[in-house]
Structures are given as structure tokens and as C-alpha cells.
Short mmCIF file of C-alpha atoms in Angstrom, two decimals:
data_model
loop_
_atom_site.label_atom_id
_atom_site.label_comp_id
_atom_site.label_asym_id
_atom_site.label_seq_id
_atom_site.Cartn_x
_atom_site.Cartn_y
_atom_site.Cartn_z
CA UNK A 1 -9.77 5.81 8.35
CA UNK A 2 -13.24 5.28 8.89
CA UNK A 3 -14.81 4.39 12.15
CA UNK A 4 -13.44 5.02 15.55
CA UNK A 5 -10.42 4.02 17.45
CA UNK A 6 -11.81 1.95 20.92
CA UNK A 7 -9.86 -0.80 21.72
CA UNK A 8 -9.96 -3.86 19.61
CA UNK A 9 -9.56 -7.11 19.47
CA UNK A 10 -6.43 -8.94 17.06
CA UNK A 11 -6.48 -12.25 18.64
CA UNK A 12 -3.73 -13.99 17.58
CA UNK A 13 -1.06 -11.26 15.69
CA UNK A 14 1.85 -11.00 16.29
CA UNK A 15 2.63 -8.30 13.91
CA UNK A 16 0.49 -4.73 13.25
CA UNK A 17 1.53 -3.12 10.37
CA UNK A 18 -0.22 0.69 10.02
CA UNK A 19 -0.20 2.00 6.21
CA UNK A 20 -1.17 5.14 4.90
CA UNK A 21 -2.97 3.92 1.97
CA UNK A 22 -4.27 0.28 0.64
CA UNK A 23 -2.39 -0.57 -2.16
CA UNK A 24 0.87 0.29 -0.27
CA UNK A 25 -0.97 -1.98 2.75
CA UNK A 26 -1.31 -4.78 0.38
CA UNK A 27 1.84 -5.04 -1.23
CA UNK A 28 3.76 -4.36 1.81
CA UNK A 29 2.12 -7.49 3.85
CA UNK A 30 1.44 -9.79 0.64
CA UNK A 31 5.07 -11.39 1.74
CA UNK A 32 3.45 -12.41 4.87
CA UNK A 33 0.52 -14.23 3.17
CA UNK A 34 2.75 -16.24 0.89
CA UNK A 35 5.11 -17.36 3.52
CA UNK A 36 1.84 -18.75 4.93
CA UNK A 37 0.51 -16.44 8.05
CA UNK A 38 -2.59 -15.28 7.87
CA UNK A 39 -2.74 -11.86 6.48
CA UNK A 40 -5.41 -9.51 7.11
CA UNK A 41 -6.49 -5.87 5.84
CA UNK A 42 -8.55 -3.67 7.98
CA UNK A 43 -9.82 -0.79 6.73
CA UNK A 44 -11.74 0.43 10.16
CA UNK A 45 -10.31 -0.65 13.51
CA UNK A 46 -14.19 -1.40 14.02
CA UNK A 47 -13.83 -5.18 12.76
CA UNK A 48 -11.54 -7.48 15.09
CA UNK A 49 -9.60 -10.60 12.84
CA UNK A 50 -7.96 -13.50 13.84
CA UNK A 51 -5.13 -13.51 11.84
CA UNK A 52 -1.23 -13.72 12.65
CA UNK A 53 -0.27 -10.21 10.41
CA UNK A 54 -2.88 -7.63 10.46
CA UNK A 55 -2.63 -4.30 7.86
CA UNK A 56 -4.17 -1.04 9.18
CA UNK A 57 -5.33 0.71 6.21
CA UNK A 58 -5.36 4.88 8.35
CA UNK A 59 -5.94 6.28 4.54
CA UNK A 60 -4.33 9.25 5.80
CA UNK A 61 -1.96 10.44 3.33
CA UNK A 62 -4.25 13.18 1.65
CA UNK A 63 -4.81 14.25 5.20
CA UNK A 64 -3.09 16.98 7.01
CA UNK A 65 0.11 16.58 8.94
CA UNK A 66 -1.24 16.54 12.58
CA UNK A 67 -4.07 14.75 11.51
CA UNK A 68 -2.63 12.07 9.89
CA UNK A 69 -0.06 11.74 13.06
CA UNK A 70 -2.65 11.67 15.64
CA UNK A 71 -4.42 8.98 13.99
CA UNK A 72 -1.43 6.62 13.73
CA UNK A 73 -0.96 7.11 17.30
CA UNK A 74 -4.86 6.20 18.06
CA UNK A 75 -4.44 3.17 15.82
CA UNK A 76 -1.20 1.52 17.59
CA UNK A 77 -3.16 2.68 20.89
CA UNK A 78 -5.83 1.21 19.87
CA UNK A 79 -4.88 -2.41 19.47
CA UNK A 80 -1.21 -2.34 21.38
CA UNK A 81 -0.27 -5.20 23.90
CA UNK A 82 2.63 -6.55 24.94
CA UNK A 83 2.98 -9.23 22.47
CA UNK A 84 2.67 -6.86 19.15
CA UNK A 85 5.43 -5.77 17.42
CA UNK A 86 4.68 -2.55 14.87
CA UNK A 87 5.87 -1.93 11.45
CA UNK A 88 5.15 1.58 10.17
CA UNK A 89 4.82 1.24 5.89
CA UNK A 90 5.97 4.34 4.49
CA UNK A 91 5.81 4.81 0.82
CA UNK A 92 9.30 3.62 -1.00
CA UNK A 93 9.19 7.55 -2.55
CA UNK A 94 8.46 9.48 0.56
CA UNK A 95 4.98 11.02 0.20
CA UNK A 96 2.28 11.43 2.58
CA UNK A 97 3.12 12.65 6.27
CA UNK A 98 5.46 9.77 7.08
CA UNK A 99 7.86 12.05 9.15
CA UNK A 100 5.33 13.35 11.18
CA UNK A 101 3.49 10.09 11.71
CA UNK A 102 6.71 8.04 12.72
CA UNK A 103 7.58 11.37 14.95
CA UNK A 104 4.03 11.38 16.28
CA UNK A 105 4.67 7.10 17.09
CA UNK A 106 8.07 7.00 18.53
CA UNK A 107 7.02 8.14 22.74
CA UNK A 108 4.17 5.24 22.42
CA UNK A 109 5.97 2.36 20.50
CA UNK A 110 9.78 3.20 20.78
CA UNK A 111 12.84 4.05 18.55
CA UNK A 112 12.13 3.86 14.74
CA UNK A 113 13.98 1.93 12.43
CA UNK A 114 13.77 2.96 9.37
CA UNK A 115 14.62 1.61 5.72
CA UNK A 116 12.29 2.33 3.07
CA UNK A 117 14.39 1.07 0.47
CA UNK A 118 12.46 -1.34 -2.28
CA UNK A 119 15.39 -2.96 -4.42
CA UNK A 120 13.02 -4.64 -6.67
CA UNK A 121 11.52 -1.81 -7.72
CA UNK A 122 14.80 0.04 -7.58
CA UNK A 123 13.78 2.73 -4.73
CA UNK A 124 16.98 2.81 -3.00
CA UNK A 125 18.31 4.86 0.10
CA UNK A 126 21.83 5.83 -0.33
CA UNK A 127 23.25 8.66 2.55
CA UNK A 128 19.95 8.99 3.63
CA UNK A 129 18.58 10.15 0.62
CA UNK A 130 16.15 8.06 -1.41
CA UNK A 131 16.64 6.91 -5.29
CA UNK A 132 14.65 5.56 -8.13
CA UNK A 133 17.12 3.81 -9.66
CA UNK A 134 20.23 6.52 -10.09
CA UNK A 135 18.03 9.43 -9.59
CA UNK A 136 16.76 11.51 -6.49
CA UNK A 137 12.93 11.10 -5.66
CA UNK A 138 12.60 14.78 -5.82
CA UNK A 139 13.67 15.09 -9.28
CA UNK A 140 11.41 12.38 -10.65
CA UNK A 141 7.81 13.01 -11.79
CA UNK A 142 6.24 10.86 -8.72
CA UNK A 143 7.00 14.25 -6.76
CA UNK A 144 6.38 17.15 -9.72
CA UNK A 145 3.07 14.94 -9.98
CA UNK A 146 1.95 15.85 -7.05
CA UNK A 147 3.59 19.21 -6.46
CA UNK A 148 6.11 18.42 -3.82
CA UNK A 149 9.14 20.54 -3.27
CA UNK A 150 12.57 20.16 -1.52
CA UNK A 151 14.75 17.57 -1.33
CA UNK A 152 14.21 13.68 -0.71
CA UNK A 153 16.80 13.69 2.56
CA UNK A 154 15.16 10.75 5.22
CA UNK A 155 17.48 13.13 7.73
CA UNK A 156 15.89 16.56 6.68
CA UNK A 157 12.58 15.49 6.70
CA UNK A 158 12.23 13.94 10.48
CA UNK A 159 14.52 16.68 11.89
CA UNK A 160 12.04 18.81 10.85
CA UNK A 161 9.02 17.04 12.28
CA UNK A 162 10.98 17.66 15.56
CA UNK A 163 13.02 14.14 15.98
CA UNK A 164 17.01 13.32 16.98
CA UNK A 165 18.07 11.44 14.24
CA UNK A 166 20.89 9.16 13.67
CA UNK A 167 22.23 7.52 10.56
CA UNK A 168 23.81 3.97 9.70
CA UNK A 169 25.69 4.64 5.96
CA UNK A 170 26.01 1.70 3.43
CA UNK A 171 29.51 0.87 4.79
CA UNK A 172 28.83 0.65 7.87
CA UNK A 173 25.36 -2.15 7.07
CA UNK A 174 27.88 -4.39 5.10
CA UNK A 175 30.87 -4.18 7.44
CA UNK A 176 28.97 -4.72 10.46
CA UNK A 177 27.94 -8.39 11.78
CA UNK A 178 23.97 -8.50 12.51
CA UNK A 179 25.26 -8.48 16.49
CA UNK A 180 27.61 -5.68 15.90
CA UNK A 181 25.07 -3.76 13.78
CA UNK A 182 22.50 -4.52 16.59
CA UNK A 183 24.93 -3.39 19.39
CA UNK A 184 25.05 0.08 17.56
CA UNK A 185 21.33 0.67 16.93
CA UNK A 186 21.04 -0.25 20.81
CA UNK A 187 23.55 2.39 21.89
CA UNK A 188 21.71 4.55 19.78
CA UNK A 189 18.52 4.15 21.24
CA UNK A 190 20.26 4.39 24.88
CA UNK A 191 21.05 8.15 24.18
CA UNK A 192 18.07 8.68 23.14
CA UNK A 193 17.71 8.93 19.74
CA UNK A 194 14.49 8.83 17.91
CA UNK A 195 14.95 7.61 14.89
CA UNK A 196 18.34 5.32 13.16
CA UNK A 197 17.48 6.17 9.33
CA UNK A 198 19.64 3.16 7.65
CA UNK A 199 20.90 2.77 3.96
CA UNK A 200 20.40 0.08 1.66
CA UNK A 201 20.58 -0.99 -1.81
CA UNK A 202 19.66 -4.77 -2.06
CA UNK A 203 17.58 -7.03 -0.74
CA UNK A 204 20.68 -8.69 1.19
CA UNK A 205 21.31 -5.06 3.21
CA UNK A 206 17.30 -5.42 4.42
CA UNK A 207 18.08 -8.95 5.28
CA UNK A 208 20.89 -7.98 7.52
CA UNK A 209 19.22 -5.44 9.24
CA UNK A 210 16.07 -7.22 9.78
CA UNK A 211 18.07 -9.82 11.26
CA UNK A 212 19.84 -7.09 13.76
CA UNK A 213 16.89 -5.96 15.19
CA UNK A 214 14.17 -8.50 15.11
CA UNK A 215 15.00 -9.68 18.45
CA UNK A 216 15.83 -5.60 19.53
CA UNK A 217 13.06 -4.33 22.65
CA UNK A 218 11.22 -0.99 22.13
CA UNK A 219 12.00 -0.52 18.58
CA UNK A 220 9.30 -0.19 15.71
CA UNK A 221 10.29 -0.85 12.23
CA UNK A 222 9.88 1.96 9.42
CA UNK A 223 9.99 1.23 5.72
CA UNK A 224 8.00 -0.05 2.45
CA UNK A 225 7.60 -3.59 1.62
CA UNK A 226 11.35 -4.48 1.39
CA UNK A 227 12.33 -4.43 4.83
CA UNK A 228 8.37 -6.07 5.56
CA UNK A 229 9.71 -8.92 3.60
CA UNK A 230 13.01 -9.33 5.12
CA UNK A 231 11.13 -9.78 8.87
CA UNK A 232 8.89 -12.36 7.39
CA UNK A 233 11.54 -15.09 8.49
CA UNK A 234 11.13 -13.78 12.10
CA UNK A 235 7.45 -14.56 12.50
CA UNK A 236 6.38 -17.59 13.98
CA UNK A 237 4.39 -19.60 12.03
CA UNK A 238 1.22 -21.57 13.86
CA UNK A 239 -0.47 -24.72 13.14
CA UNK A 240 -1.61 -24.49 9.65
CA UNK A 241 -4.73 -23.20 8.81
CA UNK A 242 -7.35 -25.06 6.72
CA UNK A 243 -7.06 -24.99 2.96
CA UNK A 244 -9.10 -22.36 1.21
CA UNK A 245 -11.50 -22.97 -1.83
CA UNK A 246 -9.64 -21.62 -4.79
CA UNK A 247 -10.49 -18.35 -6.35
CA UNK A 248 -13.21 -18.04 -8.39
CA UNK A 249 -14.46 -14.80 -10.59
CA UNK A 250 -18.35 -15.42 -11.18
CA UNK A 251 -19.25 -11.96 -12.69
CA UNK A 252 -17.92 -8.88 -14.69
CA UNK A 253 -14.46 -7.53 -13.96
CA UNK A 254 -14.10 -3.92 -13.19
CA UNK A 255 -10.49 -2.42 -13.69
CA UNK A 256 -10.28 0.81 -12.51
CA UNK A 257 -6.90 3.25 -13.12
CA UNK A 258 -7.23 6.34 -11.00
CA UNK A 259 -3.19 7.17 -11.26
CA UNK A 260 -2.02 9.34 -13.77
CA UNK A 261 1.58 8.23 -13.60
CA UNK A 262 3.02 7.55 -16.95
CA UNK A 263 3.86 4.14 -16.26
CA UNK A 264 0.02 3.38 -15.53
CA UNK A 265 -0.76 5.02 -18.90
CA UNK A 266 1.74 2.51 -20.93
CA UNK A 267 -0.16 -0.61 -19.18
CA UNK A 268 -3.28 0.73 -20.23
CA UNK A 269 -2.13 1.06 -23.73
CA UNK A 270 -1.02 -2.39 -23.68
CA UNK A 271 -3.53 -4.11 -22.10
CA UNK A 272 -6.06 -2.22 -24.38
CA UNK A 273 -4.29 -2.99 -27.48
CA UNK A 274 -4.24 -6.85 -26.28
CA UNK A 275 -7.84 -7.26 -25.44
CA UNK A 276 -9.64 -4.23 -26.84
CA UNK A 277 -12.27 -6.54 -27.91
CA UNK A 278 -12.49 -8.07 -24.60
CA UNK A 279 -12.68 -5.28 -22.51
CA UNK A 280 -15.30 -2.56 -22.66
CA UNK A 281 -12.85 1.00 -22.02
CA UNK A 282 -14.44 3.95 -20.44
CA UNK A 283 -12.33 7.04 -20.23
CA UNK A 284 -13.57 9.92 -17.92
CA UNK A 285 -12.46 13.72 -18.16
CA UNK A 286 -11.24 14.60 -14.60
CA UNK A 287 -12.88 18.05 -14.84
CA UNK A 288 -16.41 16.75 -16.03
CA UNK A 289 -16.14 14.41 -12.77
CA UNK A 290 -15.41 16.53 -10.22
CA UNK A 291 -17.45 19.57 -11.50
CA UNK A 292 -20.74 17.17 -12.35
CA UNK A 293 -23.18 16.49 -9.32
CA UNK A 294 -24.34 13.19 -11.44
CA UNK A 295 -22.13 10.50 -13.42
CA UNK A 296 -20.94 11.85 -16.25
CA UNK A 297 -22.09 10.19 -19.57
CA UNK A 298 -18.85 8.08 -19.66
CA UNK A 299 -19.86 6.65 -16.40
CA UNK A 300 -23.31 6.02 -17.07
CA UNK A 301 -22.29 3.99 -20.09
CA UNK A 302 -19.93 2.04 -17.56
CA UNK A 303 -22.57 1.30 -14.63
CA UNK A 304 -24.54 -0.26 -18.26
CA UNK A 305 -22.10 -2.16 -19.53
CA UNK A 306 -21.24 -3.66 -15.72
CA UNK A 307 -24.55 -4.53 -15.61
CA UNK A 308 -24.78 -6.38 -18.54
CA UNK A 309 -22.11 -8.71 -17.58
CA UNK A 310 -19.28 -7.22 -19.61
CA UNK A 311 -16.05 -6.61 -18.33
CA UNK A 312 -15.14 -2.80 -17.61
CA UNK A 313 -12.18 -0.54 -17.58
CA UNK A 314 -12.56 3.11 -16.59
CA UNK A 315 -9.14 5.44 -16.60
CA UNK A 316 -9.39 8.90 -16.04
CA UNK A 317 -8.07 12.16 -18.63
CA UNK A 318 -7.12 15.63 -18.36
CA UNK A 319 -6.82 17.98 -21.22
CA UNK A 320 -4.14 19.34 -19.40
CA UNK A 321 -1.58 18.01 -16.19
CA UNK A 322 -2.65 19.47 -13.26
CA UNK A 323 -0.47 18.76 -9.45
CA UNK A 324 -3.38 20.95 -7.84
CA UNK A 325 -6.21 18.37 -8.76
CA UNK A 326 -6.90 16.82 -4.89
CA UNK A 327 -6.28 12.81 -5.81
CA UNK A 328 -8.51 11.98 -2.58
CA UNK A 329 -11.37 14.06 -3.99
CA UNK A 330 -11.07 13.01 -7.49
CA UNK A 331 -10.81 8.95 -5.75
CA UNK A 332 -13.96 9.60 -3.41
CA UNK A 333 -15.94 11.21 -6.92
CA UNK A 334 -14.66 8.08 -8.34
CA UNK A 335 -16.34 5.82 -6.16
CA UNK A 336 -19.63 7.66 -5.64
CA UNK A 337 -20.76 6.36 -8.74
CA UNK A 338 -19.09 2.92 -9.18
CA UNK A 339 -19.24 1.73 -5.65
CA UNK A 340 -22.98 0.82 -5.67
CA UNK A 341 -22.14 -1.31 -8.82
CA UNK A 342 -19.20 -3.29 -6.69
CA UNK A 343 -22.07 -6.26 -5.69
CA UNK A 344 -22.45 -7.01 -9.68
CA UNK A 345 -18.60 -7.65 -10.07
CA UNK A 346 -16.64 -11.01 -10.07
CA UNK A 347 -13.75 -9.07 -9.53
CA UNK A 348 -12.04 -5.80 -8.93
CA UNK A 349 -8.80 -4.14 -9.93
CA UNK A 350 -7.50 -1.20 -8.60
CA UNK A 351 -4.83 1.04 -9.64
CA UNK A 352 -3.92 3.64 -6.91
CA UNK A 353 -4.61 3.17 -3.35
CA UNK A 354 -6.90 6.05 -2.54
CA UNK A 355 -8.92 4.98 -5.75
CA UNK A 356 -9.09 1.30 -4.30
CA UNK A 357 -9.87 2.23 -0.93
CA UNK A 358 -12.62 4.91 -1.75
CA UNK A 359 -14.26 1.94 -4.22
CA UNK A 360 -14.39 -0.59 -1.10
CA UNK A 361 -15.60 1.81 1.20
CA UNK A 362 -18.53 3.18 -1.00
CA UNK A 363 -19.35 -0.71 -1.00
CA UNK A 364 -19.32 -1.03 2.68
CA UNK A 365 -15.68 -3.74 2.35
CA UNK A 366 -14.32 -3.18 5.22
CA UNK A 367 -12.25 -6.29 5.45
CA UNK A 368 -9.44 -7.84 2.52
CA UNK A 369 -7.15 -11.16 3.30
CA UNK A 370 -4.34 -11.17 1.59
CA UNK A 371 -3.56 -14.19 -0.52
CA UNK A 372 -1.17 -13.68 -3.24
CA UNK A 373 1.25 -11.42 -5.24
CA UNK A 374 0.88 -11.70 -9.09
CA UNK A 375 4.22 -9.93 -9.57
CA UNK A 376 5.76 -7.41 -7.39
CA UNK A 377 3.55 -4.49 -5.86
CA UNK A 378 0.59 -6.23 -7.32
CA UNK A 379 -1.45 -7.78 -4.23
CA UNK A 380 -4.32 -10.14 -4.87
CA UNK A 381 -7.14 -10.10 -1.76
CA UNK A 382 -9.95 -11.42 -1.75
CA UNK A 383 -13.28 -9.60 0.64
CA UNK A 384 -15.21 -11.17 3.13
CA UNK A 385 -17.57 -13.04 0.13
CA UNK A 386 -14.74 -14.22 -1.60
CA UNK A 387 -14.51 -12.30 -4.52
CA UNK A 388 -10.75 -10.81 -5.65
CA UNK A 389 -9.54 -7.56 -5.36
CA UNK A 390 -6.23 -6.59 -7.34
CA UNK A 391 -4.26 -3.34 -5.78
CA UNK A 392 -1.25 -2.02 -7.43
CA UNK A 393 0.46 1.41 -7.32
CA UNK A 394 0.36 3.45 -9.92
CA UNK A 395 3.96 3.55 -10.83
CA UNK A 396 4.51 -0.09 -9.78
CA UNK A 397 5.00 -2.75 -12.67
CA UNK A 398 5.86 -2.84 -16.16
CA UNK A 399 3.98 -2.48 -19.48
CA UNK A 400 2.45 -5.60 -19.29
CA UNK A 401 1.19 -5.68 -15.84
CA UNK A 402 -2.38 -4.67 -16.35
CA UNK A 403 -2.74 -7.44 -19.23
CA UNK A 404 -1.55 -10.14 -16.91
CA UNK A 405 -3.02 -9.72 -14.36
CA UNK A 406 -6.40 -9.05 -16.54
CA UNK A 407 -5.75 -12.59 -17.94
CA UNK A 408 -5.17 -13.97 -14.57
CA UNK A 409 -8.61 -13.26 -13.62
CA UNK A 410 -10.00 -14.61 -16.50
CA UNK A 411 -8.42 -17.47 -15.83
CA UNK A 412 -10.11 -17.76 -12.83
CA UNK A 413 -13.77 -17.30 -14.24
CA UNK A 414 -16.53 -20.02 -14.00
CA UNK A 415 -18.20 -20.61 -16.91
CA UNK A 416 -20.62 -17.83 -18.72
CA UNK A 417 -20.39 -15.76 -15.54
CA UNK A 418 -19.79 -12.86 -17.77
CA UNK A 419 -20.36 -11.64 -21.38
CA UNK A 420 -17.10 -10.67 -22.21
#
């Protein structure tokens, strides 16, 4: 996270949410916006917000364990009063340094609740142990992508970072009243546990358990943007704000996919297949990118085309998969040479949320509100000026997701502000 961690200023939250990365920071607070709080992003603790939910972006999952731990702890620090609650957003399949980051948070902001289940996108947590769908994390390729090993056990992985953990099975959610269930998590916290990891399968076991401990003292809440949504109800809501100017795209759109997951590669099929006329496609070799000191030719011809007005989409390619290739070097490449062409755009779309926040930063955006979610794990923001941001997760949506929300924009465009 860039800039330093003095104290600031969040005037009127009520809720901090820290995030390791932005497009897991956008969808996990979007619920927030469209309930009607004020939503902000922050991607330095530099710039103080008024707003009733503010997002800590700490971009710290490509960074080391300790690291990545000691910074969470300098962000809550940083902006902690009396009045805040915290929600820690892990990622709904377990990577980053989330164990070590809630361990690293639990003497400053309490015990951890924890539920990173995401029923909508079928991430479950079932005896402690997240799911997509009917299979273990581990054994899915959002881990062998990235080269992780062992097992996706909530339990293993904070015992390990050094915390007393306690568990609250499936059963025991359902069977339990929201004051009964609320009783137990406070006898756990009374012997001093560190962490209650809880199951859950729908959005109705998040529901109950954000209504069990929303009123709970010294407790933080730990998951993805499931439980986030299920504590939206618990937020008051001030005098309404004054209506915003609807969202206009007055330029070139730039869509940029830096995941390789295979579910971002079917989207790009389809939405190249759907508006391959429309939309000029760039596709750069990951090994010319990070071994060139200038912008590869497929770049080059990018930067051009954005500067003609036409709407853009870069992806990236490898001859062969490679787990080894750093994502947060390959994002901050990225960026080097697109990011001074980010003032030319009407709007941006980012897939991956190192590749979105490296874009904003080369651009100097240090600031998103959130404002609406197109479909699930797709956030729209706009910056400071006004102009829309998209952020998605790579393996979030379905085939079509790019398309839409490609035509959404469009939608949005004033006349002959681009020569699409």
C-alpha cells in the first residue's frame, strides 16, 4: 500500500474494511453502496473521506507473510477509534497471507470471526475447510495456478500462524438461535480464543451469524463479500446524501485482463467473438513483457489505438503455463506502459486486482467510490473525476460477463466520444 500509515482522518464511518487487493475491496463493499451508504476505496491511508464504509486497499497479498501482517496492523492503527468496527476481507479461496494478517490483528482489534464463505459464487466452508462448489480449494486450479500446496483447512492454516482456534460446524449455525449462537462465540472469546472459524453454505447461515455478532464487543469480522453483505442490515444509514450526476463514458474504453484463469479466457472469447469489430484486441506475450525494458510492439500498437479514440482490450499469453511467473511483477510491467494513457480513457475495466490496482496507481488514482454491482463480483467505481472503473476477479462471472459489462459502458457513452 502506498504511502505511509500516520493517523487519518474517516469522518463519519462507521465501518473499515482492510482488503488485500482491489477487486476483492470492491466487490466485498459494493453491498454497502447499493444499500445506500457511502462507500469509499482508499488506496493510500494518505487521503481522508467522508464516507459511512471505507475499503483499505493494503495490496499486500504478493507481499511476504510478516510484511503483509504488519501492515494490516498499521492500517487498523492507523485510523482506529472507538466508534469503528473492522471487517478483515479475505479472499473466498484462501490466498494471500490471510492467516497471518488476521493473527497479526487479533491483540489490537479483538477475537476474529471468521466466514469466508461466498454462496453465490459457490465458495463454501464446510468443517472448516473451504469448497468451490463440491470440491476442495486445494485441488482446484485457483491454487495449482499459483503454486500453492497443502490443504485448504481455515483450522490448519491459523494454528499455524500461531492462533487458538475454535470452530462452530454447520449443525451447530442452524440449530442455534442468533442469541444462543452469540452466547457461544462470547464464551469463546472469554477463554481466550483467537479466532471462532464458522461454517456456512448459504446466504441464510451468513445472515444468522451476522445477526449473532453484530451487536458482540471486541470482535472483528473475517470473511469475503458474503458475510460483508449479511452486516449491511446492521449499519446505520444517515440522512441521505445528494443525488449524483449519472455516469457518463466520454472517451475510449480500455479493458484490461491480467488473470490467466480459464474462466477469464472463456469471457474473452465471448466478448471478442460478440464485438470483434468493436473492440480493438491486443494480446501481449508475458515473457516479451517482463524481459523488454520498453513496450513491446503489441503495446505500442495499444497506447495508438487508445489514442485515437478506439476502444482497447489487452489480455496477456504464455506459450507455456507457468505458477513461478510473479503476478505483482507481471501487473506493475503492465501498468508501466498503460498507466500514462489512463487520462485519454472514458472508462476502465479491470480484470484481476493487482492488475487494477497497479493501472490506478501508475495514474496517480488514489481514491474509487463505489456505486454499483453489474452482476456479482463485478464492482463499478467511479475516480475522483468521475470516470468508471470496472474490477472483477479473474475467476468471478460467467462467459458472458466481459460482454455485458462492455455493453454497459457503451451504454453509458455521450455521443462521438470515441471511434469505436
Amino acid at each position: 500500500m502506498a504511502g505511509g500509515t500516520s493517523k487519518s482522518s474517516v469522518g463519519m464511518a462507521q465501518l473499515i474494511i482492510l482488503a488485500d487487493d482491489l477487486s476483492g475491496a470492491a466487490d466485498c463493499a459494493v453491498s454497502y453502496a447499493k444499500s445506500g451508504l457511502t462507500t469509499a476505496i482508499e488506496l493510500t491511508l494518505q487521503s481522508n473521506t467522508d464516507a459511512q464504509v471505507v475499503v483499505f486497499d493494503t495490496d499486500s497479498r504478493h507481499l511476504v507473510a510478516a510484511e503483509a501482517a504488519a501492515l494490516n496492523v498499521a492500517a487498523w492503527r492507523a485510523v482506529h477509534s472507538s466508534h469503528l468496527r473492522l471487517y478483515k476481507k479475505i479472499d473466498s479461496t484462501l490466498r494471500g497471507n490471510w492467516a497471518q494478517e488476521v493473527a497479526a490483528l487479533i491483540c489490537d482489534a479483538g477475537m476474529a470471526v471468521i466466514a469466508p464463505a461466498m454462496p453465490e459464487m459457490k465458495r463454501f466452508t464446510r468443517d472448516a475447510r473451504q469448497y468451490i462448489d463440491q470440491t476442495p480449494v486445494e485441488q482446484t486450479p485457483v491454487w495449482s495456478n499459483e503454486g500453492r500446496r497443502g490443504k485448504a483447512s481455515l483450522n490448519d492454516m491459523l494454528v499455524e500462524a500461531g492462533v487458538e482456534v475454535a470452530h462452530v460446524p454447520l449443525a451447530t449455525l442452524r440449530q442455534s438461535s442468533p442469541e444462543v449462537l452469540g452466547c457461544l462465540l462470547l464464551e469463546h472469546r472469554q477463554n481466550q480464543v483467537g479466532a471462532v472459524v464458522c461454517d456456512a453454505e448459504s446466504d441464510a447461515d451468513l445472515e444468522r451469524l451476522a445477526q449473532a455478532t453484530y451487536h458482540l464487543d471486541a470482535v472483528f469480522w473475517v470473511g469475503s463479500a458474503g458475510f460483508a453483505k449479511a452486516l449491511c442490515p446492521y449499519l446505520r444509514r444517515g440522512a441521505s446524501t445528494a443525488s449524483l450526476p449519472p455516469i457518463t463514458v466520454e472517451g475510449p474504453v480500455l479493458m484490461v485482463v491480467g488473470s490467466m484463469s480459464p474462466i477469464s479466457h472463456r469471457q474473452i472469447d465471448h466478448l471478442l467473438t460478440q464485438c470483434d469489430e468493436e473492440l480493438a484486441h491486443f494480446q501481449v506475450d508475458i515473457a516479451e513483457l517482463l524481459a523488454a525494458h520498453e513496450a513491446p510492439s503489441s503495446l505500442k500498437r495499444a497506447q495508438h489505438a487508445l489514442e485515437e479514440g478506439h476502444d482497447v482490450l489487452v489480455t496477456l499469453a504464455q506459450q507455456t503455463p507457468d505458477p513461478s511467473i510473479n503476478g505483482y511483477a507481471l501487473s506493475q510491467c503492465l501498468a508501466s506502459h498503460l498507466g500514462g494513457h489512463l487520462g485519454l480513457l472514458g472508462a476502465l475495466v479491470a480484470t484481476g486486482g493487482e492488475t487494477a490496482k497497479a493501472l490506478l496507481s501508475a495514474a496517480g488514482i488514489d481514491y474509487l467510490r463505489l456505486m454499483d454491482e453489474l452482476e456479482p463480483g463485478v464492482a463499478l467505481s467511479v475516480n475522483d473525476q468521475g470516470m468508471p472503473v470496472v474490477t472483477k476477479a479473474g475467476a468471478f462471472g460467467n462467459e458472458s460477463t466481459l460482454y455485458q459489462t462492455w455493453r454497459t459502458l457503451a451504454g453509458m457513452r455521450t455521443s462521438r466520444s470515441c471511434r469505436c
